[in-house]
């Protein structure tokens, strides 16, 4: 979308493969993941008894964007996020961070990158059971060799940021799941990473807590503007949080797009299944259905591009023919008619042409 | 003849398709009968001839394995003696120093230190328990001996822990190390305790260092195992979070993995301490050190039961204290708030209390003699009254105890040992073995076999046949080719040809080194104890599984029994039953019954609750639920219990040699007292092989059962 295209690319995942099996490397002479016929290769890998956990995965993540990889268990989403940080060594392909291929850097350099550029939140929190909250959050700083006073100060700030002040001396087992994940978040942010990985961070939490944590996450991102790769199996969570979503199935990326694109124009029947029960009024925004052509409407009400249909509809209820869509600077970039809203809600498929 | 019974029993039915397993047993039956019928003509069928012993060509001569090993050890001793004597010397210094320190430290200071440690480990109750335990040692007058034992343990435990940690880490990090460490641990587990002492004694010479080195080696396996297990169990999330924090290899290991594995590693520390204590006590057999183990042993040899009981209680108390303190540290949940404020003194009040108490204790001991050395006049040593009480008890209950002993000996142990055909006498059995009585015996076996075949299938017939033969000819009178064939066949059918080959080679080793007759004696005692343990322990386990109250009563008893140094079990037994096979049986049972109880309870309690519910819904009575559902499903677990019972029984068998049993255990003990490496190696190796053969067969059997039940 227009908004994201303006941003610079932070991280590129290009033709990444992760194949498990004794002769995994033999499929990729020279570690080159850009094969001519990926479908045929996937088939060959399967027939040879190897397991293709991630196959020919490519995407770009832009500066400051929340990029969500969504897929069910076994779809390869956790594998791919681990390939990005080389927790799992990809079999072939390239992972380019700030113009540098991560798969080519030395172990030492990788550790350095992890220490300064990356932070990660884990599904089951991954807290160190023998350390207090404060020590856990300060741990990444400690392994860097930052002196005690500085790391305590920084850790305290992070603990405050996630709202856990007062629990610094508690141990992980004394905290609830939600609190533990707050510690996990604080720890992942302690090194001020540019790239923030979250691997199903809220999946182990109760639905109510999950909702709270999602709000918390959005609040943090508003302040911090990190580049985020977020893994989830929950489609609604993806729609709620994402700037863009990549949907994975059987190790392959099925579709990449904004929430509205995915909902209104599912790439195949598999994606469509997910979109069935999605409340479109909450996903589709004015930006998605506005017509850019035409003369400016005189005296029309203006709305922001991110206004959802749910928020738009009451205005049409007042009898308006159309509303203008204006960006942050006040420039009108298009307009939306009631017909456009109805069409978008009725047949998302055919409405694709307006995108 | 029995086999004939079983043969007829099984062929009496028209089996649609005869399984190859059954056929092999029928063939075996013919072979066994042939062996039995020919044993008068061919003596070698019962006694493996000396000419067939294994000989090695050394220096142009054929030398017996025992002698060859002896020569090897002589060579090693001669060549490396200075090295070992040097190590011995190096280890002696800190050892003597620690011993000196513990003896010099006035008892009030030791009291205070241990009590504070116990309080730190757990709570006030444990502290009071330790206070009471120490008071006992002091008042009975075993203070110095106790401190000597403590010094030995105090030296060997750090050694064990270091060895264990290093080995565990290596095995975890490197595949090649794991390939060496894992089988070594398996073997070490089965080698009898005394056998450890033989080479160490020869290499290091008599002295307390032998006990220390032996217990350091003996006690390290639990540490190795728990270190490996703990490191392996650290969750992936934790490891990955460490990696993402930018840990290098070193940081990942020492700041993430090891601390996260600490709870499991601490379990290893606890087990290591207990094993070290056990071995230190056993090592007293070498003598040369006035510790509490020596006190028990020497009084036991002089049949001073009261004295050995009093000293034995010191060991029990010491074991309980060490176990609970170290377990306290393991189980402490760490809910102690992090004290960041205050100075060092405020943060560690107990440390300062300990320092202060020691200081006060030392000062006091200089001012008041009472605190320096506990006065002899105040020692309360009720050995004589205890002796009187014991002899009163044995006199008073002689008929009861003697009846139990005689009954068990005559109807169970002696036939299993020497065979019914040799021991049936009119005064014990009411008849002597004639053609007629033998015929009646076989008729009974045959009838029983046929009945069981009808009820449970041909395998039950095989079991009855084998037991029938064993009971009639005794484990020493059964022709060895038949015995070897039976075990190999079982091993083959349960675990495949690898297990069978292992069993066969193991038995071949025992035959060709001359260990066989003694191995059969050990087999008889072990088998009898295991059967008894299993019958009684199984019943107790079922009871504990059905009743929470029974479980609550049995659990602490089991826990305590398990931590006791093996020595202790001998004391009450010989007090009442004197030396002999029956006392050995009881001592073995006291120790080896624990896993039978535990595994039975565990297996029954962990049966899939859905299966139990389903059975109840079908209208099963509680009894039917137990017999038809729970027990069959718990069998794999119970099998593992049986395996443990056998291991425990063999471990205790060696110790039981002290109460006058014959067999491998006694042979190991004998090799120790005469410092004969070859004999010790063969006897210890044979026991280890027995344990390993039993282990492999039962493990394979349990695995097969699990597969059959689909509860893998």
PDB file of C-alpha atoms in Angstrom, chain A residues 46-296:
ATOM      1  CA  UNK A  46       8.892 -34.592  -0.163  1.00  0.00           C
ATOM      2  CA  UNK A  47       9.417 -37.726  -2.236  1.00  0.00           C
ATOM      3  CA  UNK A  48      12.993 -38.135  -1.062  1.00  0.00           C
ATOM      4  CA  UNK A  49      11.799 -38.400   2.534  1.00  0.00           C
ATOM      5  CA  UNK A  50      13.176 -35.032   3.631  1.00  0.00           C
ATOM      6  CA  UNK A  51      10.973 -32.457   5.271  1.00  0.00           C
ATOM      7  CA  UNK A  52      10.607 -29.002   3.807  1.00  0.00           C
ATOM      8  CA  UNK A  53       9.755 -26.890   6.844  1.00  0.00           C
ATOM      9  CA  UNK A  54      10.066 -23.630   4.896  1.00  0.00           C
ATOM     10  CA  UNK A  55      10.054 -23.529   1.105  1.00  0.00           C
ATOM     11  CA  UNK A  56      11.020 -20.650  -1.133  1.00  0.00           C
ATOM     12  CA  UNK A  57       9.899 -17.988   1.347  1.00  0.00           C
ATOM     13  CA  UNK A  58      10.363 -14.402   0.169  1.00  0.00           C
ATOM     14  CA  UNK A  59       9.150 -11.122   1.630  1.00  0.00           C
ATOM     15  CA  UNK A  60      10.315  -7.644   2.545  1.00  0.00           C
ATOM     16  CA  UNK A  61       9.773  -6.036   5.921  1.00  0.00           C
ATOM     17  CA  UNK A  62       9.726  -2.243   5.866  1.00  0.00           C
ATOM     18  CA  UNK A  63      11.129   0.142   8.404  1.00  0.00           C
ATOM     19  CA  UNK A  64       8.677   0.678  11.282  1.00  0.00           C
ATOM     20  CA  UNK A  65       6.087  -1.775  10.020  1.00  0.00           C
ATOM     21  CA  UNK A  66       4.286  -4.581  11.834  1.00  0.00           C
ATOM     22  CA  UNK A  67       4.706  -7.547   9.536  1.00  0.00           C
ATOM     23  CA  UNK A  68       2.729 -10.557  10.672  1.00  0.00           C
ATOM     24  CA  UNK A  69       3.349 -14.112   9.555  1.00  0.00           C
ATOM     25  CA  UNK A  70       0.177 -16.064  10.093  1.00  0.00           C
ATOM     26  CA  UNK A  71      -0.239 -19.796   9.720  1.00  0.00           C
ATOM     27  CA  UNK A  72      -1.516 -22.867  11.506  1.00  0.00           C
ATOM     28  CA  UNK A  73       0.767 -25.233  13.377  1.00  0.00           C
ATOM     29  CA  UNK A  74       3.202 -26.934  11.053  1.00  0.00           C
ATOM     30  CA  UNK A  75       2.958 -24.196   8.459  1.00  0.00           C
ATOM     31  CA  UNK A  76       6.599 -23.212   8.929  1.00  0.00           C
ATOM     32  CA  UNK A  77       6.027 -19.800  10.520  1.00  0.00           C
ATOM     33  CA  UNK A  78       8.149 -20.497  13.574  1.00  0.00           C
ATOM     34  CA  UNK A  79      10.864 -21.967  11.382  1.00  0.00           C
ATOM     35  CA  UNK A  80      10.993 -18.908   9.191  1.00  0.00           C
ATOM     36  CA  UNK A  81      11.228 -16.421  12.059  1.00  0.00           C
ATOM     37  CA  UNK A  82      14.092 -18.504  13.444  1.00  0.00           C
ATOM     38  CA  UNK A  83      15.767 -18.456  10.046  1.00  0.00           C
ATOM     39  CA  UNK A  84      15.641 -14.663  10.153  1.00  0.00           C
ATOM     40  CA  UNK A  85      17.738 -14.637  13.330  1.00  0.00           C
ATOM     41  CA  UNK A  86      19.639 -17.804  12.428  1.00  0.00           C
ATOM     42  CA  UNK A  87      18.435 -19.591  15.529  1.00  0.00           C
ATOM     43  CA  UNK A  88      17.724 -22.094  12.815  1.00  0.00           C
ATOM     44  CA  UNK A  89      20.261 -22.239  10.028  1.00  0.00           C
ATOM     45  CA  UNK A  90      18.445 -21.960   6.667  1.00  0.00           C
ATOM     46  CA  UNK A  91      19.336 -24.552   4.053  1.00  0.00           C
ATOM     47  CA  UNK A  92      19.342 -22.031   1.217  1.00  0.00           C
ATOM     48  CA  UNK A  93      18.453 -18.458   0.402  1.00  0.00           C
ATOM     49  CA  UNK A  94      19.333 -15.001   1.678  1.00  0.00           C
ATOM     50  CA  UNK A  95      18.303 -12.971   4.700  1.00  0.00           C
ATOM     51  CA  UNK A  96      19.315  -9.360   4.174  1.00  0.00           C
ATOM     52  CA  UNK A  97      19.317  -6.957   7.100  1.00  0.00           C
ATOM     53  CA  UNK A  98      20.300  -3.384   6.300  1.00  0.00           C
ATOM     54  CA  UNK A  99      21.864  -4.512   3.040  1.00  0.00           C
ATOM     55  CA  UNK A 100      23.945  -7.277   4.595  1.00  0.00           C
ATOM     56  CA  UNK A 101      23.328 -10.989   4.053  1.00  0.00           C
ATOM     57  CA  UNK A 102      22.977 -12.419   7.562  1.00  0.00           C
ATOM     58  CA  UNK A 103      23.597 -15.938   6.361  1.00  0.00           C
ATOM     59  CA  UNK A 104      27.101 -14.984   5.303  1.00  0.00           C
ATOM     60  CA  UNK A 105      28.273 -13.252   8.479  1.00  0.00           C
ATOM     61  CA  UNK A 106      30.572 -14.965  10.983  1.00  0.00           C
ATOM     62  CA  UNK A 107      29.370 -16.397  14.308  1.00  0.00           C
ATOM     63  CA  UNK A 108      30.944 -13.504  16.195  1.00  0.00           C
ATOM     64  CA  UNK A 109      29.336 -10.912  13.970  1.00  0.00           C
ATOM     65  CA  UNK A 110      25.995 -12.702  14.311  1.00  0.00           C
ATOM     66  CA  UNK A 111      26.242 -12.584  18.094  1.00  0.00           C
ATOM     67  CA  UNK A 112      27.033  -8.896  17.802  1.00  0.00           C
ATOM     68  CA  UNK A 113      23.977  -8.320  15.612  1.00  0.00           C
ATOM     69  CA  UNK A 114      21.780 -10.219  18.050  1.00  0.00           C
ATOM     70  CA  UNK A 115      23.151  -8.194  20.922  1.00  0.00           C
ATOM     71  CA  UNK A 116      22.488  -4.817  19.364  1.00  0.00           C
ATOM     72  CA  UNK A 117      19.928  -5.067  16.590  1.00  0.00           C
ATOM     73  CA  UNK A 118      17.518  -7.815  17.517  1.00  0.00           C
ATOM     74  CA  UNK A 119      15.069  -8.569  20.269  1.00  0.00           C
ATOM     75  CA  UNK A 120      12.773 -11.554  20.510  1.00  0.00           C
ATOM     76  CA  UNK A 121       9.698 -12.520  22.515  1.00  0.00           C
ATOM     77  CA  UNK A 122       8.874 -16.212  22.879  1.00  0.00           C
ATOM     78  CA  UNK A 123       5.589 -18.066  23.109  1.00  0.00           C
ATOM     79  CA  UNK A 124       6.415 -19.685  26.425  1.00  0.00           C
ATOM     80  CA  UNK A 125       8.264 -16.624  27.590  1.00  0.00           C
ATOM     81  CA  UNK A 126      11.708 -18.260  27.810  1.00  0.00           C
ATOM     82  CA  UNK A 127      12.488 -16.533  31.075  1.00  0.00           C
ATOM     83  CA  UNK A 128      15.483 -17.724  33.037  1.00  0.00           C
ATOM     84  CA  UNK A 129      13.986 -19.418  36.111  1.00  0.00           C
ATOM     85  CA  UNK A 130      16.914 -18.646  38.387  1.00  0.00           C
ATOM     86  CA  UNK A 131      16.895 -14.899  37.803  1.00  0.00           C
ATOM     87  CA  UNK A 132      14.584 -12.252  39.213  1.00  0.00           C
ATOM     88  CA  UNK A 133      12.499 -10.018  36.968  1.00  0.00           C
ATOM     89  CA  UNK A 134      15.138  -7.329  37.118  1.00  0.00           C
ATOM     90  CA  UNK A 135      17.970  -9.749  36.377  1.00  0.00           C
ATOM     91  CA  UNK A 136      16.016 -11.294  33.512  1.00  0.00           C
ATOM     92  CA  UNK A 137      15.430  -7.949  31.865  1.00  0.00           C
ATOM     93  CA  UNK A 138      19.035  -6.930  32.425  1.00  0.00           C
ATOM     94  CA  UNK A 139      20.362 -10.250  31.142  1.00  0.00           C
ATOM     95  CA  UNK A 140      20.953  -9.228  27.489  1.00  0.00           C
ATOM     96  CA  UNK A 141      22.844  -6.197  28.774  1.00  0.00           C
ATOM     97  CA  UNK A 142      24.828  -8.334  31.174  1.00  0.00           C
ATOM     98  CA  UNK A 143      26.052 -10.678  28.461  1.00  0.00           C
ATOM     99  CA  UNK A 144      27.244  -7.618  26.570  1.00  0.00           C
ATOM    100  CA  UNK A 145      29.336  -6.677  29.559  1.00  0.00           C
ATOM    101  CA  UNK A 146      27.528  -3.442  30.381  1.00  0.00           C
ATOM    102  CA  UNK A 147      28.281  -2.399  33.946  1.00  0.00           C
ATOM    103  CA  UNK A 148      25.801  -3.068  36.685  1.00  0.00           C
ATOM    104  CA  UNK A 149      24.568   0.439  37.380  1.00  0.00           C
ATOM    105  CA  UNK A 150      23.842   1.164  33.718  1.00  0.00           C
ATOM    106  CA  UNK A 151      22.056  -2.094  33.092  1.00  0.00           C
ATOM    107  CA  UNK A 152      19.952  -1.827  36.223  1.00  0.00           C
ATOM    108  CA  UNK A 153      18.912   1.672  35.219  1.00  0.00           C
ATOM    109  CA  UNK A 154      17.979   0.567  31.724  1.00  0.00           C
ATOM    110  CA  UNK A 155      16.174  -2.554  32.973  1.00  0.00           C
ATOM    111  CA  UNK A 156      14.188  -0.471  35.445  1.00  0.00           C
ATOM    112  CA  UNK A 157      13.047   1.779  32.605  1.00  0.00           C
ATOM    113  CA  UNK A 158      11.915  -1.214  30.601  1.00  0.00           C
ATOM    114  CA  UNK A 159      10.089  -2.729  33.559  1.00  0.00           C
ATOM    115  CA  UNK A 160       8.356   0.574  34.048  1.00  0.00           C
ATOM    116  CA  UNK A 161       7.492   0.703  30.344  1.00  0.00           C
ATOM    117  CA  UNK A 162       5.631  -2.619  30.494  1.00  0.00           C
ATOM    118  CA  UNK A 163       3.938  -1.682  33.767  1.00  0.00           C
ATOM    119  CA  UNK A 164       5.649  -4.094  36.117  1.00  0.00           C
ATOM    120  CA  UNK A 165       7.205  -1.608  38.507  1.00  0.00           C
ATOM    121  CA  UNK A 166       7.270  -3.030  41.991  1.00  0.00           C
ATOM    122  CA  UNK A 167       7.794  -6.633  40.845  1.00  0.00           C
ATOM    123  CA  UNK A 168      11.514  -6.300  40.108  1.00  0.00           C
ATOM    124  CA  UNK A 169      12.585  -8.728  42.806  1.00  0.00           C
ATOM    125  CA  UNK A 170       9.982 -11.394  42.016  1.00  0.00           C
ATOM    126  CA  UNK A 171      10.952 -14.602  40.292  1.00  0.00           C
ATOM    127  CA  UNK A 172       9.233 -15.733  37.077  1.00  0.00           C
ATOM    128  CA  UNK A 173       7.331 -18.558  38.779  1.00  0.00           C
ATOM    129  CA  UNK A 174       5.706 -16.038  41.105  1.00  0.00           C
ATOM    130  CA  UNK A 175       4.143 -14.138  38.193  1.00  0.00           C
ATOM    131  CA  UNK A 176       1.026 -14.787  36.137  1.00  0.00           C
ATOM    132  CA  UNK A 177       1.345 -15.665  32.464  1.00  0.00           C
ATOM    133  CA  UNK A 178       0.547 -12.138  31.356  1.00  0.00           C
ATOM    134  CA  UNK A 179       3.096 -10.689  33.757  1.00  0.00           C
ATOM    135  CA  UNK A 180       5.727 -13.178  32.619  1.00  0.00           C
ATOM    136  CA  UNK A 181       5.208 -12.143  29.028  1.00  0.00           C
ATOM    137  CA  UNK A 182       5.555  -8.508  30.058  1.00  0.00           C
ATOM    138  CA  UNK A 183       8.951  -9.462  31.425  1.00  0.00           C
ATOM    139  CA  UNK A 184       9.714 -11.188  28.136  1.00  0.00           C
ATOM    140  CA  UNK A 185       8.753  -8.029  26.259  1.00  0.00           C
ATOM    141  CA  UNK A 186      10.784  -5.806  28.567  1.00  0.00           C
ATOM    142  CA  UNK A 187      13.798  -8.051  28.134  1.00  0.00           C
ATOM    143  CA  UNK A 188      13.521  -8.110  24.356  1.00  0.00           C
ATOM    144  CA  UNK A 189      13.410  -4.305  24.331  1.00  0.00           C
ATOM    145  CA  UNK A 190      16.249  -3.764  26.778  1.00  0.00           C
ATOM    146  CA  UNK A 191      18.910  -3.559  24.097  1.00  0.00           C
ATOM    147  CA  UNK A 192      16.846  -1.085  22.040  1.00  0.00           C
ATOM    148  CA  UNK A 193      16.642  -3.437  19.077  1.00  0.00           C
ATOM    149  CA  UNK A 194      15.832  -2.162  15.622  1.00  0.00           C
ATOM    150  CA  UNK A 195      14.266  -5.439  14.682  1.00  0.00           C
ATOM    151  CA  UNK A 196      11.726  -6.960  17.011  1.00  0.00           C
ATOM    152  CA  UNK A 197      10.651 -10.590  16.622  1.00  0.00           C
ATOM    153  CA  UNK A 198       7.601 -11.838  18.459  1.00  0.00           C
ATOM    154  CA  UNK A 199       6.915 -15.567  18.177  1.00  0.00           C
ATOM    155  CA  UNK A 200       3.292 -16.139  19.125  1.00  0.00           C
ATOM    156  CA  UNK A 201       3.775 -13.881  22.112  1.00  0.00           C
ATOM    157  CA  UNK A 202       0.181 -13.982  23.316  1.00  0.00           C
ATOM    158  CA  UNK A 203      -0.850 -17.496  22.356  1.00  0.00           C
ATOM    159  CA  UNK A 204      -0.172 -18.961  25.782  1.00  0.00           C
ATOM    160  CA  UNK A 205      -2.395 -16.377  27.493  1.00  0.00           C
ATOM    161  CA  UNK A 206      -6.102 -16.302  28.368  1.00  0.00           C
ATOM    162  CA  UNK A 207      -8.315 -14.551  25.801  1.00  0.00           C
ATOM    163  CA  UNK A 208      -8.972 -11.545  28.049  1.00  0.00           C
ATOM    164  CA  UNK A 209      -5.326 -11.070  28.931  1.00  0.00           C
ATOM    165  CA  UNK A 210      -4.424 -11.597  25.293  1.00  0.00           C
ATOM    166  CA  UNK A 211      -6.664  -8.693  24.313  1.00  0.00           C
ATOM    167  CA  UNK A 212      -5.052  -6.462  26.941  1.00  0.00           C
ATOM    168  CA  UNK A 213      -1.596  -7.453  25.793  1.00  0.00           C
ATOM    169  CA  UNK A 214      -2.468  -6.687  22.174  1.00  0.00           C
ATOM    170  CA  UNK A 215      -3.527  -3.177  23.170  1.00  0.00           C
ATOM    171  CA  UNK A 216      -0.358  -2.857  25.193  1.00  0.00           C
ATOM    172  CA  UNK A 217       1.656  -3.991  22.198  1.00  0.00           C
ATOM    173  CA  UNK A 218       0.045  -1.383  19.926  1.00  0.00           C
ATOM    174  CA  UNK A 219       0.656   1.288  22.558  1.00  0.00           C
ATOM    175  CA  UNK A 220       4.332   0.356  22.743  1.00  0.00           C
ATOM    176  CA  UNK A 221       4.741   0.301  18.985  1.00  0.00           C
ATOM    177  CA  UNK A 222       3.188   3.780  18.739  1.00  0.00           C
ATOM    178  CA  UNK A 223       5.970   5.008  21.014  1.00  0.00           C
ATOM    179  CA  UNK A 224       8.850   2.914  19.746  1.00  0.00           C
ATOM    180  CA  UNK A 225       8.354   2.507  15.948  1.00  0.00           C
ATOM    181  CA  UNK A 226      10.246  -0.770  15.785  1.00  0.00           C
ATOM    182  CA  UNK A 227      10.421  -2.941  12.699  1.00  0.00           C
ATOM    183  CA  UNK A 228       8.410  -5.948  13.759  1.00  0.00           C
ATOM    184  CA  UNK A 229       8.060  -9.527  12.599  1.00  0.00           C
ATOM    185  CA  UNK A 230       5.194 -11.031  14.530  1.00  0.00           C
ATOM    186  CA  UNK A 231       4.164 -14.690  14.361  1.00  0.00           C
ATOM    187  CA  UNK A 232       0.657 -15.850  15.148  1.00  0.00           C
ATOM    188  CA  UNK A 233      -1.786 -18.626  14.378  1.00  0.00           C
ATOM    189  CA  UNK A 234      -4.715 -16.361  15.169  1.00  0.00           C
ATOM    190  CA  UNK A 235      -6.090 -14.712  12.037  1.00  0.00           C
ATOM    191  CA  UNK A 236      -8.091 -12.117  13.943  1.00  0.00           C
ATOM    192  CA  UNK A 237      -5.019 -11.152  15.941  1.00  0.00           C
ATOM    193  CA  UNK A 238      -3.155 -10.711  12.671  1.00  0.00           C
ATOM    194  CA  UNK A 239      -5.887  -8.489  11.233  1.00  0.00           C
ATOM    195  CA  UNK A 240      -5.995  -6.457  14.384  1.00  0.00           C
ATOM    196  CA  UNK A 241      -2.294  -5.758  14.694  1.00  0.00           C
ATOM    197  CA  UNK A 242      -0.755  -6.030  11.253  1.00  0.00           C
ATOM    198  CA  UNK A 243       0.300  -3.474   8.723  1.00  0.00           C
ATOM    199  CA  UNK A 244       0.819  -6.384   6.377  1.00  0.00           C
ATOM    200  CA  UNK A 245       0.189 -10.097   6.705  1.00  0.00           C
ATOM    201  CA  UNK A 246       1.941 -13.069   5.129  1.00  0.00           C
ATOM    202  CA  UNK A 247      -0.117 -16.238   5.241  1.00  0.00           C
ATOM    203  CA  UNK A 248       1.790 -19.509   5.246  1.00  0.00           C
ATOM    204  CA  UNK A 249       0.723 -23.051   4.556  1.00  0.00           C
ATOM    205  CA  UNK A 250       2.904 -26.173   4.360  1.00  0.00           C
ATOM    206  CA  UNK A 251       6.082 -24.142   4.504  1.00  0.00           C
ATOM    207  CA  UNK A 252       5.140 -21.791   1.686  1.00  0.00           C
ATOM    208  CA  UNK A 253       3.839 -18.245   1.595  1.00  0.00           C
ATOM    209  CA  UNK A 254       0.336 -18.260   0.167  1.00  0.00           C
ATOM    210  CA  UNK A 255      -0.440 -14.544   0.198  1.00  0.00           C
ATOM    211  CA  UNK A 256       1.068 -11.273   1.355  1.00  0.00           C
ATOM    212  CA  UNK A 257      -1.052  -8.157   1.766  1.00  0.00           C
ATOM    213  CA  UNK A 258      -2.665  -5.649   4.085  1.00  0.00           C
ATOM    214  CA  UNK A 259      -5.472  -6.954   6.275  1.00  0.00           C
ATOM    215  CA  UNK A 260      -8.065  -5.473   3.917  1.00  0.00           C
ATOM    216  CA  UNK A 261      -6.415  -6.979   0.839  1.00  0.00           C
ATOM    217  CA  UNK A 262      -6.367 -10.391   2.444  1.00  0.00           C
ATOM    218  CA  UNK A 263      -9.971 -10.142   3.545  1.00  0.00           C
ATOM    219  CA  UNK A 264     -11.340  -8.677   0.325  1.00  0.00           C
ATOM    220  CA  UNK A 265      -9.188 -10.540  -2.107  1.00  0.00           C
ATOM    221  CA  UNK A 266      -8.122 -13.894  -0.719  1.00  0.00           C
ATOM    222  CA  UNK A 267      -5.540 -15.538  -2.962  1.00  0.00           C
ATOM    223  CA  UNK A 268      -7.118 -18.972  -2.773  1.00  0.00           C
ATOM    224  CA  UNK A 269      -9.716 -21.085  -1.080  1.00  0.00           C
ATOM    225  CA  UNK A 270      -7.416 -21.718   1.898  1.00  0.00           C
ATOM    226  CA  UNK A 271      -7.134 -18.026   2.739  1.00  0.00           C
ATOM    227  CA  UNK A 272     -10.805 -17.534   2.033  1.00  0.00           C
ATOM    228  CA  UNK A 273     -11.638 -20.034   4.765  1.00  0.00           C
ATOM    229  CA  UNK A 274     -10.009 -17.755   7.303  1.00  0.00           C
ATOM    230  CA  UNK A 275     -11.825 -14.683   6.037  1.00  0.00           C
ATOM    231  CA  UNK A 276     -15.285 -16.260   6.286  1.00  0.00           C
ATOM    232  CA  UNK A 277     -16.127 -15.087   9.772  1.00  0.00           C
ATOM    233  CA  UNK A 278     -14.161 -11.888   9.760  1.00  0.00           C
ATOM    234  CA  UNK A 279     -16.214  -8.770  10.527  1.00  0.00           C
ATOM    235  CA  UNK A 280     -15.325  -6.792   7.393  1.00  0.00           C
ATOM    236  CA  UNK A 281     -16.607  -3.514   8.821  1.00  0.00           C
ATOM    237  CA  UNK A 282     -13.733  -3.600  11.266  1.00  0.00           C
ATOM    238  CA  UNK A 283     -11.057  -4.464   8.727  1.00  0.00           C
ATOM    239  CA  UNK A 284     -11.837  -2.516   5.606  1.00  0.00           C
ATOM    240  CA  UNK A 285     -10.930   1.168   5.776  1.00  0.00           C
ATOM    241  CA  UNK A 286     -11.747   4.251   3.742  1.00  0.00           C
ATOM    242  CA  UNK A 287      -8.370   3.976   2.067  1.00  0.00           C
ATOM    243  CA  UNK A 288      -9.253   0.549   0.724  1.00  0.00           C
ATOM    244  CA  UNK A 289     -12.449   1.551  -1.065  1.00  0.00           C
ATOM    245  CA  UNK A 290     -12.020   5.231  -1.934  1.00  0.00           C
ATOM    246  CA  UNK A 291     -12.068   6.323  -5.541  1.00  0.00           C
ATOM    247  CA  UNK A 292      -9.108   8.495  -6.332  1.00  0.00           C
ATOM    248  CA  UNK A 293     -10.530   9.984  -9.518  1.00  0.00           C
ATOM    249  CA  UNK A 294     -13.092  12.775  -9.774  1.00  0.00           C
ATOM    250  CA  UNK A 295     -13.284  16.369  -8.754  1.00  0.00           C
ATOM    251  CA  UNK A 296     -13.026  17.445  -5.150  1.00  0.00           C
TER     252      UNK A 296
END
